[in-house]
Tab-separated table of C-alpha atoms in Angstrom:
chain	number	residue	atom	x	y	z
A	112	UNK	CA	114.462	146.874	188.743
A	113	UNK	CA	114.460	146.964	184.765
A	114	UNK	CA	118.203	145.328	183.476
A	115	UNK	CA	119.290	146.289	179.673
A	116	UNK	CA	120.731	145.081	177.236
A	117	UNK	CA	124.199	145.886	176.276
A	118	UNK	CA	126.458	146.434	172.821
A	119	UNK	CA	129.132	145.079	172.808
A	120	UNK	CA	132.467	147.140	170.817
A	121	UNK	CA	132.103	144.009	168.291
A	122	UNK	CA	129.435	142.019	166.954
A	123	UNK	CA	126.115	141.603	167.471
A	124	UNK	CA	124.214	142.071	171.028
A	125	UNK	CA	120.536	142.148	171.966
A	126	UNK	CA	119.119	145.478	173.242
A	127	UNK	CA	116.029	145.550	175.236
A	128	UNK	CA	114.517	146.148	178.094
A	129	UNK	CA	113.212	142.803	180.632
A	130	UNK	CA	111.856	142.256	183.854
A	131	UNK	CA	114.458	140.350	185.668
A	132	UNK	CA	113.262	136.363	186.391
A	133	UNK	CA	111.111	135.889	189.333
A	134	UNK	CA	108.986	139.003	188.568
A	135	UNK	CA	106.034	137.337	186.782
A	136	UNK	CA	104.174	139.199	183.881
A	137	UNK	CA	100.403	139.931	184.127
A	138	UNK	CA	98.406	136.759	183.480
A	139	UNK	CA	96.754	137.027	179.807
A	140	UNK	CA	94.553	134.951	178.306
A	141	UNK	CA	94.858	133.913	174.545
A	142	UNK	CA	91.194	135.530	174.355
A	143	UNK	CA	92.038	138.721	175.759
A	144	UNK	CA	95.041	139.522	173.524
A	145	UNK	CA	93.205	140.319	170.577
A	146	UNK	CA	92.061	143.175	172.240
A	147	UNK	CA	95.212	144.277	173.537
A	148	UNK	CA	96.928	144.643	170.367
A	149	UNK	CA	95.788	148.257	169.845
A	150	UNK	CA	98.342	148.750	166.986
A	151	UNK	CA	95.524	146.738	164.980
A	152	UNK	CA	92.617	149.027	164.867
A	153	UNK	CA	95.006	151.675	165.313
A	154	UNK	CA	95.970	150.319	161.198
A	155	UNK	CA	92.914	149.706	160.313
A	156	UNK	CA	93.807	145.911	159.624
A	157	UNK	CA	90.189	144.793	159.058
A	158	UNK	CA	89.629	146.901	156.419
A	159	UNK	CA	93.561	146.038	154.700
A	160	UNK	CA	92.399	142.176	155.822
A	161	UNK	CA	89.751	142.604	153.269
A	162	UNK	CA	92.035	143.654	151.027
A	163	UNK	CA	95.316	141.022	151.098
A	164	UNK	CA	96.201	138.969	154.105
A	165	UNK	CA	99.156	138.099	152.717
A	166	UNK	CA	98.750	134.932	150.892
A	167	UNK	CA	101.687	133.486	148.630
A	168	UNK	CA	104.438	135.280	150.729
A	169	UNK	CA	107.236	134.234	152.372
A	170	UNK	CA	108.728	136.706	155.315
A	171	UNK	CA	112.058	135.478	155.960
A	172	UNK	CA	113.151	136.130	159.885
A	173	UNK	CA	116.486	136.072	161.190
A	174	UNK	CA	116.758	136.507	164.744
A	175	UNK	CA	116.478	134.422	167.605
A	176	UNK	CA	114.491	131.458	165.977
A	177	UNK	CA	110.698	130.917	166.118
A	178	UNK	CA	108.984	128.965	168.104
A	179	UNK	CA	105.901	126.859	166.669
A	180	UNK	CA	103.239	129.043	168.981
A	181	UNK	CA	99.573	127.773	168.094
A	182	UNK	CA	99.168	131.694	166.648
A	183	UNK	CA	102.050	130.753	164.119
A	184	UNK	CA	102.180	127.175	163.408
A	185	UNK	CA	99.912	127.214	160.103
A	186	UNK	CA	102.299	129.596	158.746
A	187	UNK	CA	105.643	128.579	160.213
A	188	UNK	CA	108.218	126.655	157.401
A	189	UNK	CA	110.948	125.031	157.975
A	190	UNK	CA	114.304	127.741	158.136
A	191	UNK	CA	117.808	126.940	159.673
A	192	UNK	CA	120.337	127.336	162.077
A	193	UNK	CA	122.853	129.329	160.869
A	194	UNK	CA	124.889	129.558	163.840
A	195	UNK	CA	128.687	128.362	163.690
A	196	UNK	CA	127.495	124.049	164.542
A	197	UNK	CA	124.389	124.513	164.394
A	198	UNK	CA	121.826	122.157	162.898
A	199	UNK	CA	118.099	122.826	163.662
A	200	UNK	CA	115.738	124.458	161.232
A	201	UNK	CA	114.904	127.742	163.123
A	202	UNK	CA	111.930	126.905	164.767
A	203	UNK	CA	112.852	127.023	168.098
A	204	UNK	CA	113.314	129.937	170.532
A	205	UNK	CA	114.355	130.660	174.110
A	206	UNK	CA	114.396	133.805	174.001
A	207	UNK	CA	111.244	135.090	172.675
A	208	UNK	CA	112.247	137.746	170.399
A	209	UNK	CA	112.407	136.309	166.803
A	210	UNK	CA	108.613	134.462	167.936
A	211	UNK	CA	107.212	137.675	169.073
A	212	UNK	CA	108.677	139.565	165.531
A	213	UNK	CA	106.979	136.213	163.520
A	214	UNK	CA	103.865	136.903	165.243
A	215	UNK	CA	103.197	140.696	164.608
A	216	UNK	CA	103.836	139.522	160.904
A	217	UNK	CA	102.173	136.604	160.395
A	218	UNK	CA	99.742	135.376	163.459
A	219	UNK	CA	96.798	133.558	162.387
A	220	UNK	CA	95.099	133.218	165.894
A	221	UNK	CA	92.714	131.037	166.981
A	222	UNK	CA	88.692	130.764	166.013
A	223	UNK	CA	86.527	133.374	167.731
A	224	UNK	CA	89.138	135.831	167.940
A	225	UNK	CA	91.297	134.070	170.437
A	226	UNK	CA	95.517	134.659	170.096
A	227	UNK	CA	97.579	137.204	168.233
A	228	UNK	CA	96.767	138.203	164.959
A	229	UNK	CA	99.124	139.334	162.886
A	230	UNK	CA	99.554	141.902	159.874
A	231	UNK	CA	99.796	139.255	157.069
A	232	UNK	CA	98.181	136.467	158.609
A	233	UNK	CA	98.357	134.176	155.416
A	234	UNK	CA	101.801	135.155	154.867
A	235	UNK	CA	104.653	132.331	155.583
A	236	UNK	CA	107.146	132.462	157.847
A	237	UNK	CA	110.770	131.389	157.170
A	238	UNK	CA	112.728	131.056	160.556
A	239	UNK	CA	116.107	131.875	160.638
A	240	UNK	CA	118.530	130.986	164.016
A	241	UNK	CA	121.010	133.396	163.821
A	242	UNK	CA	121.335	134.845	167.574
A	243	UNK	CA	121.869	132.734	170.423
A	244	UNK	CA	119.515	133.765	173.090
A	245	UNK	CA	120.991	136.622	175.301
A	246	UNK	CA	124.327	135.592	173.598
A	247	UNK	CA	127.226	136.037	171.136
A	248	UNK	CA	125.948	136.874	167.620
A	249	UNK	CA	128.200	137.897	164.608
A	250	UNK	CA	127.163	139.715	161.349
A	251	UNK	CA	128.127	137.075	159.352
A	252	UNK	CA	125.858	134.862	160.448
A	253	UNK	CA	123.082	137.383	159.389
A	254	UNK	CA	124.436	137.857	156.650
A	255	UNK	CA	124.494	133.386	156.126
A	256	UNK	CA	120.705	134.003	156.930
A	257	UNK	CA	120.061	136.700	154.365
A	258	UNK	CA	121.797	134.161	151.940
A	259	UNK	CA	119.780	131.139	153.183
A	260	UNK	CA	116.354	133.823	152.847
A	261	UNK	CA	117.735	134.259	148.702
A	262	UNK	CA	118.033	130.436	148.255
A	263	UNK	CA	114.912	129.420	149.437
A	264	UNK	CA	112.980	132.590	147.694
A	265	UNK	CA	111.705	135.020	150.256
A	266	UNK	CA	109.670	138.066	148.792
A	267	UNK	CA	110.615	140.347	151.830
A	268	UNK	CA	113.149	139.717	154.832
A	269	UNK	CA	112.585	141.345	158.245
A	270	UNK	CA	116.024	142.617	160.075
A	271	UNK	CA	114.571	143.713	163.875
A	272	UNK	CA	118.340	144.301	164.547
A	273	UNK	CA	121.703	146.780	164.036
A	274	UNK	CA	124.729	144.964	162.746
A	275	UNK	CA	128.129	146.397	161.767
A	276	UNK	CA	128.515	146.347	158.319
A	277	UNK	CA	131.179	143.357	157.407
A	278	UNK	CA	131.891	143.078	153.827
A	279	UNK	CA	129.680	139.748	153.664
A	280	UNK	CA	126.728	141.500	155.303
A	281	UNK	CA	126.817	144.371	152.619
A	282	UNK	CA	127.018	141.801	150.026
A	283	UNK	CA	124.349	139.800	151.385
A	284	UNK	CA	122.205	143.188	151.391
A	285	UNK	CA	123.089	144.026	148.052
A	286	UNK	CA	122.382	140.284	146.694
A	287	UNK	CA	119.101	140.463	148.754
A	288	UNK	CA	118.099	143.624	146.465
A	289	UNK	CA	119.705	142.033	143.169
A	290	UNK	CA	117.141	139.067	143.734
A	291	UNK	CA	113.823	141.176	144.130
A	292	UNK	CA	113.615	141.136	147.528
A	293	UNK	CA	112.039	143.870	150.101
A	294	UNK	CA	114.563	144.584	153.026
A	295	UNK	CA	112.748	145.935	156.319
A	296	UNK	CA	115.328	146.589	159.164
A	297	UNK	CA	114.811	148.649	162.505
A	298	UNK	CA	116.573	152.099	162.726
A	299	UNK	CA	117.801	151.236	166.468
A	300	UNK	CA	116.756	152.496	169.744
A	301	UNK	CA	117.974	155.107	172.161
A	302	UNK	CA	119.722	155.314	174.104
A	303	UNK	CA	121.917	152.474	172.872
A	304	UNK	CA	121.460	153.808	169.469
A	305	UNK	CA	122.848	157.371	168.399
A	306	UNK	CA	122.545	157.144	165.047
A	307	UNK	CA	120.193	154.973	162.137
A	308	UNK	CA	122.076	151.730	162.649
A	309	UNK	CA	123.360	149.430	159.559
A	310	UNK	CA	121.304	147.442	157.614
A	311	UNK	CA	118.528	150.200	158.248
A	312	UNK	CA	121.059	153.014	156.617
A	313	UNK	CA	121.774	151.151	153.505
A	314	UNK	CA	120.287	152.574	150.005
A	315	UNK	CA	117.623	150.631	149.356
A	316	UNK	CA	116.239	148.973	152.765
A	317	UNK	CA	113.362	150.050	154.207
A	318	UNK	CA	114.402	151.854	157.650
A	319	UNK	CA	111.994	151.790	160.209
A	320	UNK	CA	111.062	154.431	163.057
A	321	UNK	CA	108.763	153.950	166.031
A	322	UNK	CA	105.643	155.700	167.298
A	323	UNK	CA	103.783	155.358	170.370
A	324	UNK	CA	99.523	154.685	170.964
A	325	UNK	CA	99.394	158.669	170.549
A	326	UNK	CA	100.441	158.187	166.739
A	327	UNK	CA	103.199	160.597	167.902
A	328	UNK	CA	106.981	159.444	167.640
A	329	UNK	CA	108.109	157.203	170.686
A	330	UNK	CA	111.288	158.532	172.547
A	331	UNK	CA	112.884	155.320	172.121
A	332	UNK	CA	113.149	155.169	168.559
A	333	UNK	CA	116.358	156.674	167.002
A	334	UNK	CA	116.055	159.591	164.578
A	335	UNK	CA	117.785	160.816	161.480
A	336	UNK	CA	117.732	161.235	157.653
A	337	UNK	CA	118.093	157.607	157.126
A	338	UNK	CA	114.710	156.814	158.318
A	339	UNK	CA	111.713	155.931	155.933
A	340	UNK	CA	108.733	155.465	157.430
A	341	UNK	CA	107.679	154.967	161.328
A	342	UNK	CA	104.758	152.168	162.844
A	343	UNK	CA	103.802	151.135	166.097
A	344	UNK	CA	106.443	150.690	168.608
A	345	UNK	CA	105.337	150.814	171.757
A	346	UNK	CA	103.245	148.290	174.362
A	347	UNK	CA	103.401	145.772	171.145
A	348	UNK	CA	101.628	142.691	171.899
A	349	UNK	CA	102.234	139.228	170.297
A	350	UNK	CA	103.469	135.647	170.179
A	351	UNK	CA	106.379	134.026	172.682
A	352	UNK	CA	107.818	130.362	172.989
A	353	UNK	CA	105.845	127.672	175.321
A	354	UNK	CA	102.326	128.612	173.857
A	355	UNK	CA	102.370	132.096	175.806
A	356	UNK	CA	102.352	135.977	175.018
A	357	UNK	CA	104.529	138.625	175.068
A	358	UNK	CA	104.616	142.302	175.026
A	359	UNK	CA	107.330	144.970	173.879
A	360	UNK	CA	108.516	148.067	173.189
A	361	UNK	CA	111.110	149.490	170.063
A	362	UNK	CA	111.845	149.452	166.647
A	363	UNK	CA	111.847	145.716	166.150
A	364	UNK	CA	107.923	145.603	166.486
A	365	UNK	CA	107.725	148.422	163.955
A	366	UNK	CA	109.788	146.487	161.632
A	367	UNK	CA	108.109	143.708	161.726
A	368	UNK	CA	104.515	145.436	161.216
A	369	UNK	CA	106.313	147.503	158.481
A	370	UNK	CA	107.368	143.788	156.950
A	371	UNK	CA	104.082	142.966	157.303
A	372	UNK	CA	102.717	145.756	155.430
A	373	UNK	CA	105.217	144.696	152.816
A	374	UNK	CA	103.813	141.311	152.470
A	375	UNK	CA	100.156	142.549	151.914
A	376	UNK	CA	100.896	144.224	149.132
A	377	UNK	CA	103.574	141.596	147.602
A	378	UNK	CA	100.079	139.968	147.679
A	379	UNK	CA	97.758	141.694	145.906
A	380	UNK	CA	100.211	143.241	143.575
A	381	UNK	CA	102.442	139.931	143.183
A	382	UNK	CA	104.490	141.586	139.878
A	383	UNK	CA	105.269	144.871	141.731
A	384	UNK	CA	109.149	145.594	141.819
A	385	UNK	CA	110.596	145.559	145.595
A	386	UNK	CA	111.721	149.284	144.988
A	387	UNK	CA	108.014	149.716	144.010
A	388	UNK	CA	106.496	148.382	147.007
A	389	UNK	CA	109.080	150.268	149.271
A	390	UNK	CA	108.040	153.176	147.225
A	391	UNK	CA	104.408	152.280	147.489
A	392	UNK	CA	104.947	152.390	151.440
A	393	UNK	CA	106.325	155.579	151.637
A	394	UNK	CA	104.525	157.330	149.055
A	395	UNK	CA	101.046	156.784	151.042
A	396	UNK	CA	102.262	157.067	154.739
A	397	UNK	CA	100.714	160.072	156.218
A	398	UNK	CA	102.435	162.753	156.765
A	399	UNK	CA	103.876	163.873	160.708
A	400	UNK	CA	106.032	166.655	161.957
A	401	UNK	CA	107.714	168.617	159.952
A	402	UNK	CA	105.565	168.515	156.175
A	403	UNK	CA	106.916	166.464	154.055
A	404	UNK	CA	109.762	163.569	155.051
A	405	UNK	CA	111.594	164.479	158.220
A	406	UNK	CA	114.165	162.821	160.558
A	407	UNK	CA	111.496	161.139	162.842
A	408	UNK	CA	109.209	160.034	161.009
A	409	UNK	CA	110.588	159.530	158.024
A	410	UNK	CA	107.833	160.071	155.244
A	411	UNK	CA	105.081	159.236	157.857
A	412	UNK	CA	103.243	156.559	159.772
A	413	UNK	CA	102.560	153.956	157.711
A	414	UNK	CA	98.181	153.304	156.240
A	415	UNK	CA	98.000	150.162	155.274
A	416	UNK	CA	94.676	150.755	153.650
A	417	UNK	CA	96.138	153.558	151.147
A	418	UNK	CA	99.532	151.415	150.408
A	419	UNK	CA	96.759	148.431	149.050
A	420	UNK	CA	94.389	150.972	146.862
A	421	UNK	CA	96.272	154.381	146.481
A	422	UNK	CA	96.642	155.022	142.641
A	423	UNK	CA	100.768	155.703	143.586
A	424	UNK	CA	102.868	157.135	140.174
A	425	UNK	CA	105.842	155.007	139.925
A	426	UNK	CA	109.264	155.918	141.157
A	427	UNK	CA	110.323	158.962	139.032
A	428	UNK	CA	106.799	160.347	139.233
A	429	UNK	CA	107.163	161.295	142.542
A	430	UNK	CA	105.839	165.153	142.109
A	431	UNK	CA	102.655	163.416	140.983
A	432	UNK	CA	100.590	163.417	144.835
A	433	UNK	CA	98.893	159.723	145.360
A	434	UNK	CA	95.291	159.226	146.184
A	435	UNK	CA	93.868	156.960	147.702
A	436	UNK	CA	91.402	154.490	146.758
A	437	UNK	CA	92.413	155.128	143.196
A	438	UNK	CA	92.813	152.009	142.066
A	439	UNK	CA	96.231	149.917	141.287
A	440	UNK	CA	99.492	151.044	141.843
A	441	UNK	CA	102.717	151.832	139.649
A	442	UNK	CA	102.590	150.950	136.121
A	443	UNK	CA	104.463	147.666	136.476
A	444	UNK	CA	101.456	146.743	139.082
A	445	UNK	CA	99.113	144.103	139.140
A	446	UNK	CA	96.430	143.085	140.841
A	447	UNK	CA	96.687	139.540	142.453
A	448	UNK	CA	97.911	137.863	145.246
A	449	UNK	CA	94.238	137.154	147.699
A	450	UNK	CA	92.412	138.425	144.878
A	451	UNK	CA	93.820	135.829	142.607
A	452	UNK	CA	96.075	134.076	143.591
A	453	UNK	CA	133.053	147.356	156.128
A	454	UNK	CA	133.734	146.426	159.772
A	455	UNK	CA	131.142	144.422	162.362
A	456	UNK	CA	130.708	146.807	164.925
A	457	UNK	CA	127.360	145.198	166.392
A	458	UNK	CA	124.163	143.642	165.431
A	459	UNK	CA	121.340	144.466	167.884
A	460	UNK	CA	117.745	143.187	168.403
A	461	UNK	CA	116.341	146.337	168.761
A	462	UNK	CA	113.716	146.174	171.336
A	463	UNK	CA	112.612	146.473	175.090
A	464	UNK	CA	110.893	143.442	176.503
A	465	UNK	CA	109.023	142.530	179.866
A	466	UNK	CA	109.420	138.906	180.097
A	467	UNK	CA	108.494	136.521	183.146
A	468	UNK	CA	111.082	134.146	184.300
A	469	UNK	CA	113.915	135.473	182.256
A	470	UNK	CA	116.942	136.402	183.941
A	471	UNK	CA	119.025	139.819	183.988
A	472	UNK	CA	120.474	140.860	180.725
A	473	UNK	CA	123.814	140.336	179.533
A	474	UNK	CA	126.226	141.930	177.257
A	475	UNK	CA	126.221	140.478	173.894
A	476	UNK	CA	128.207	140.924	170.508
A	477	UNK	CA	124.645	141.267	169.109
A	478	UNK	CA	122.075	143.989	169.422
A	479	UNK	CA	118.794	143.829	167.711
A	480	UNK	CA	117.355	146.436	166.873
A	481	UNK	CA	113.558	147.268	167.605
A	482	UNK	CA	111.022	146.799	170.711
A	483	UNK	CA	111.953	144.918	173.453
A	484	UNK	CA	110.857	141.550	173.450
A	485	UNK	CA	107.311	141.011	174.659
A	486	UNK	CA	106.924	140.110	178.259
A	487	UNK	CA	106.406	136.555	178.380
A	488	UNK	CA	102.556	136.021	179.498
A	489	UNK	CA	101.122	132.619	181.080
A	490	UNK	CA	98.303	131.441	179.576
């Protein structure tokens, strides 16, 4: 028996899919999930890895907080709580979401290959507490966590959720692209989704589509012209609370490997406009479906190989094809980083999640938007 996640008419409510509690996960060892993240050599990563790892970024993550996992702890700052009397710093979780989103972005692992790696494993995470686990969540407070992401300088912010679109949120978007920053948010998952879900359908923020180990898109993942690019989505393996593992399915694991992907290359090119790099992302995805950009897949699956060397005209060129391996990117680009240096209708953690020991979903106010959080796995 498989319980969902439900919207809620207002607010925010997590969406995913978990095995109810007292149906234990498959044991996994910290050594053997290396080799089940397949979204890794399915990207190429040790080639990008020789490119940028992410050093000198900060990947702000509101969600459910993150918990100091031994894959994440080297890269883990110190966030906040945003929620109405709350007073942590983020880096907690109960409910495994926001850990398993910090982990596909920034995992460091262990020696010898052991743990989750993630896509910008140098990277730093900022952990933001805005959703109570399996409980009430309000748009607001994402937006406060946006805010708090501003303040304390974050180069890209990863949304794994759907919100309705208060007036403070939409200010808090627009503020967010005002200050430089790159804006990664899930485009929602069927069937709770219809429609490219708000932030993902705002001008400007990256809007992320799922596809499954076939490269092909993944039924789950919402379509429509609002989306931008698509990554992996589905049987997404990475970080949970308590030391263990999880693995899910949705948008939220392609946003956060999309966020990821954003961080390499505010690494190597640490000058590069956020419009740039979102531009820089798109303009090298390859191509699926229908030529050219199309409602699934946006302007393709994303290479993270050709968005760090493609020679990519900058925005107004765009007639001008990109190739790759050319050398650096827009005009404005330059090299660095590793080398050198209206009314709130519902957020959503988009995802589906097996998890061990956690109970039967509830209806929330808040739905993130993405995969469903990770199964919890024993170590």
């Amino acid at each position: 028996m498989i319980g969902q996640f439900l919207a809620g008419a207002l607010g925010v409510a997590l969406a995913g899919v978990l095995l109810p509690g007292g149906i234990a996960a498959p044991t996994q060892e910290a050594d053997l999930i290396r080799s089940d993240q397949w979204h890794l050599p399915f990207l190429h990563i040790d080639r990008a890895h020789l490119l940028s790892q992410g050093s000198g970024v900060i990947v702000a993550v509101p969600d459910t907080g993150v918990d100091a996992h031994p894959d994440l702890r080297g890269n883990l700052l110190e966030g906040t709580d945003v929620i109405p009397g709350g007073s942590g710093d983020g880096r907690q979780d109960r409910d495994s979401h926001g850990t398993s989103m910090a982990g596909l972005i920034a995992a460091h692992g262990g020696e010898d290959g052991r743990g989750a790696l993630g896509i910008a494993p140098r990277a730093r995470i900022l952990p933001i507490f805005d959703t109570p686990p399996n409980g009430l969540g309000d748009p607001d407070a994402l937006a406060s966590g946006i805010e708090f992401a501003i303040a304390r300088g974050a180069d890209v912010i990863s949304i794994s959720a759907v919100a309705g679109a208060s007036v403070r949120l939409q200010q808090a978007i627009l503020s967010a692209q005002n200050a430089d920053v790159v804006v990664v948010a899930a485009a929602g998952n069927r069937p709770m989704d219809t429609l490219v879900g708000y932030p993902a359908s705002e001008e400007g923020v990256i809007a992320v589509g799922g596809i499954g180990r076939d490269g092909l898109h993944a039924a789950i993942s919402v379509t429509g012209p609002r989306v931008d690019v698509a990554a992996p989505a589905v049987d997404i393996y990475s970080t949970s609370y308590d030391g263990k593992y999880s693995k899910g399915t949705g948008t939220s694991s392609a946003t956060a490997i999309v966020a990821g992907a954003a961080a390499l290359i505010r690494s190597k090119y640490p000058h590069l406009p956020a419009r740039e790099v979102a531009h820089r992302l798109t303009a090298t995805a390859i191509d699926k479906g229908a030529p050219g950009r199309d409602d699934e897949y946006g302007y393709g699956v994303i290479d993270l190989v050709a968005a760090l060397t493609a020679d990519v005209p900058p925005l107004g060129f765009e007639s001008v094809t990109a190739s790759a391996g050319a050398g650096p990117t827009t005009a404005v680009a330059q090299p660095g980083g590793d080398e050198g240096a209206a009314t709130a209708r519902g957020l959503a953690t988009l995802g589906v999640i097996l998890a061990a020991g956690v109970g039967w979903a509830v209806v929330a106010r808040r739905r993130r938007r993405g995969d469903d959080p990770p199964p919890r796995i024993s170590r």
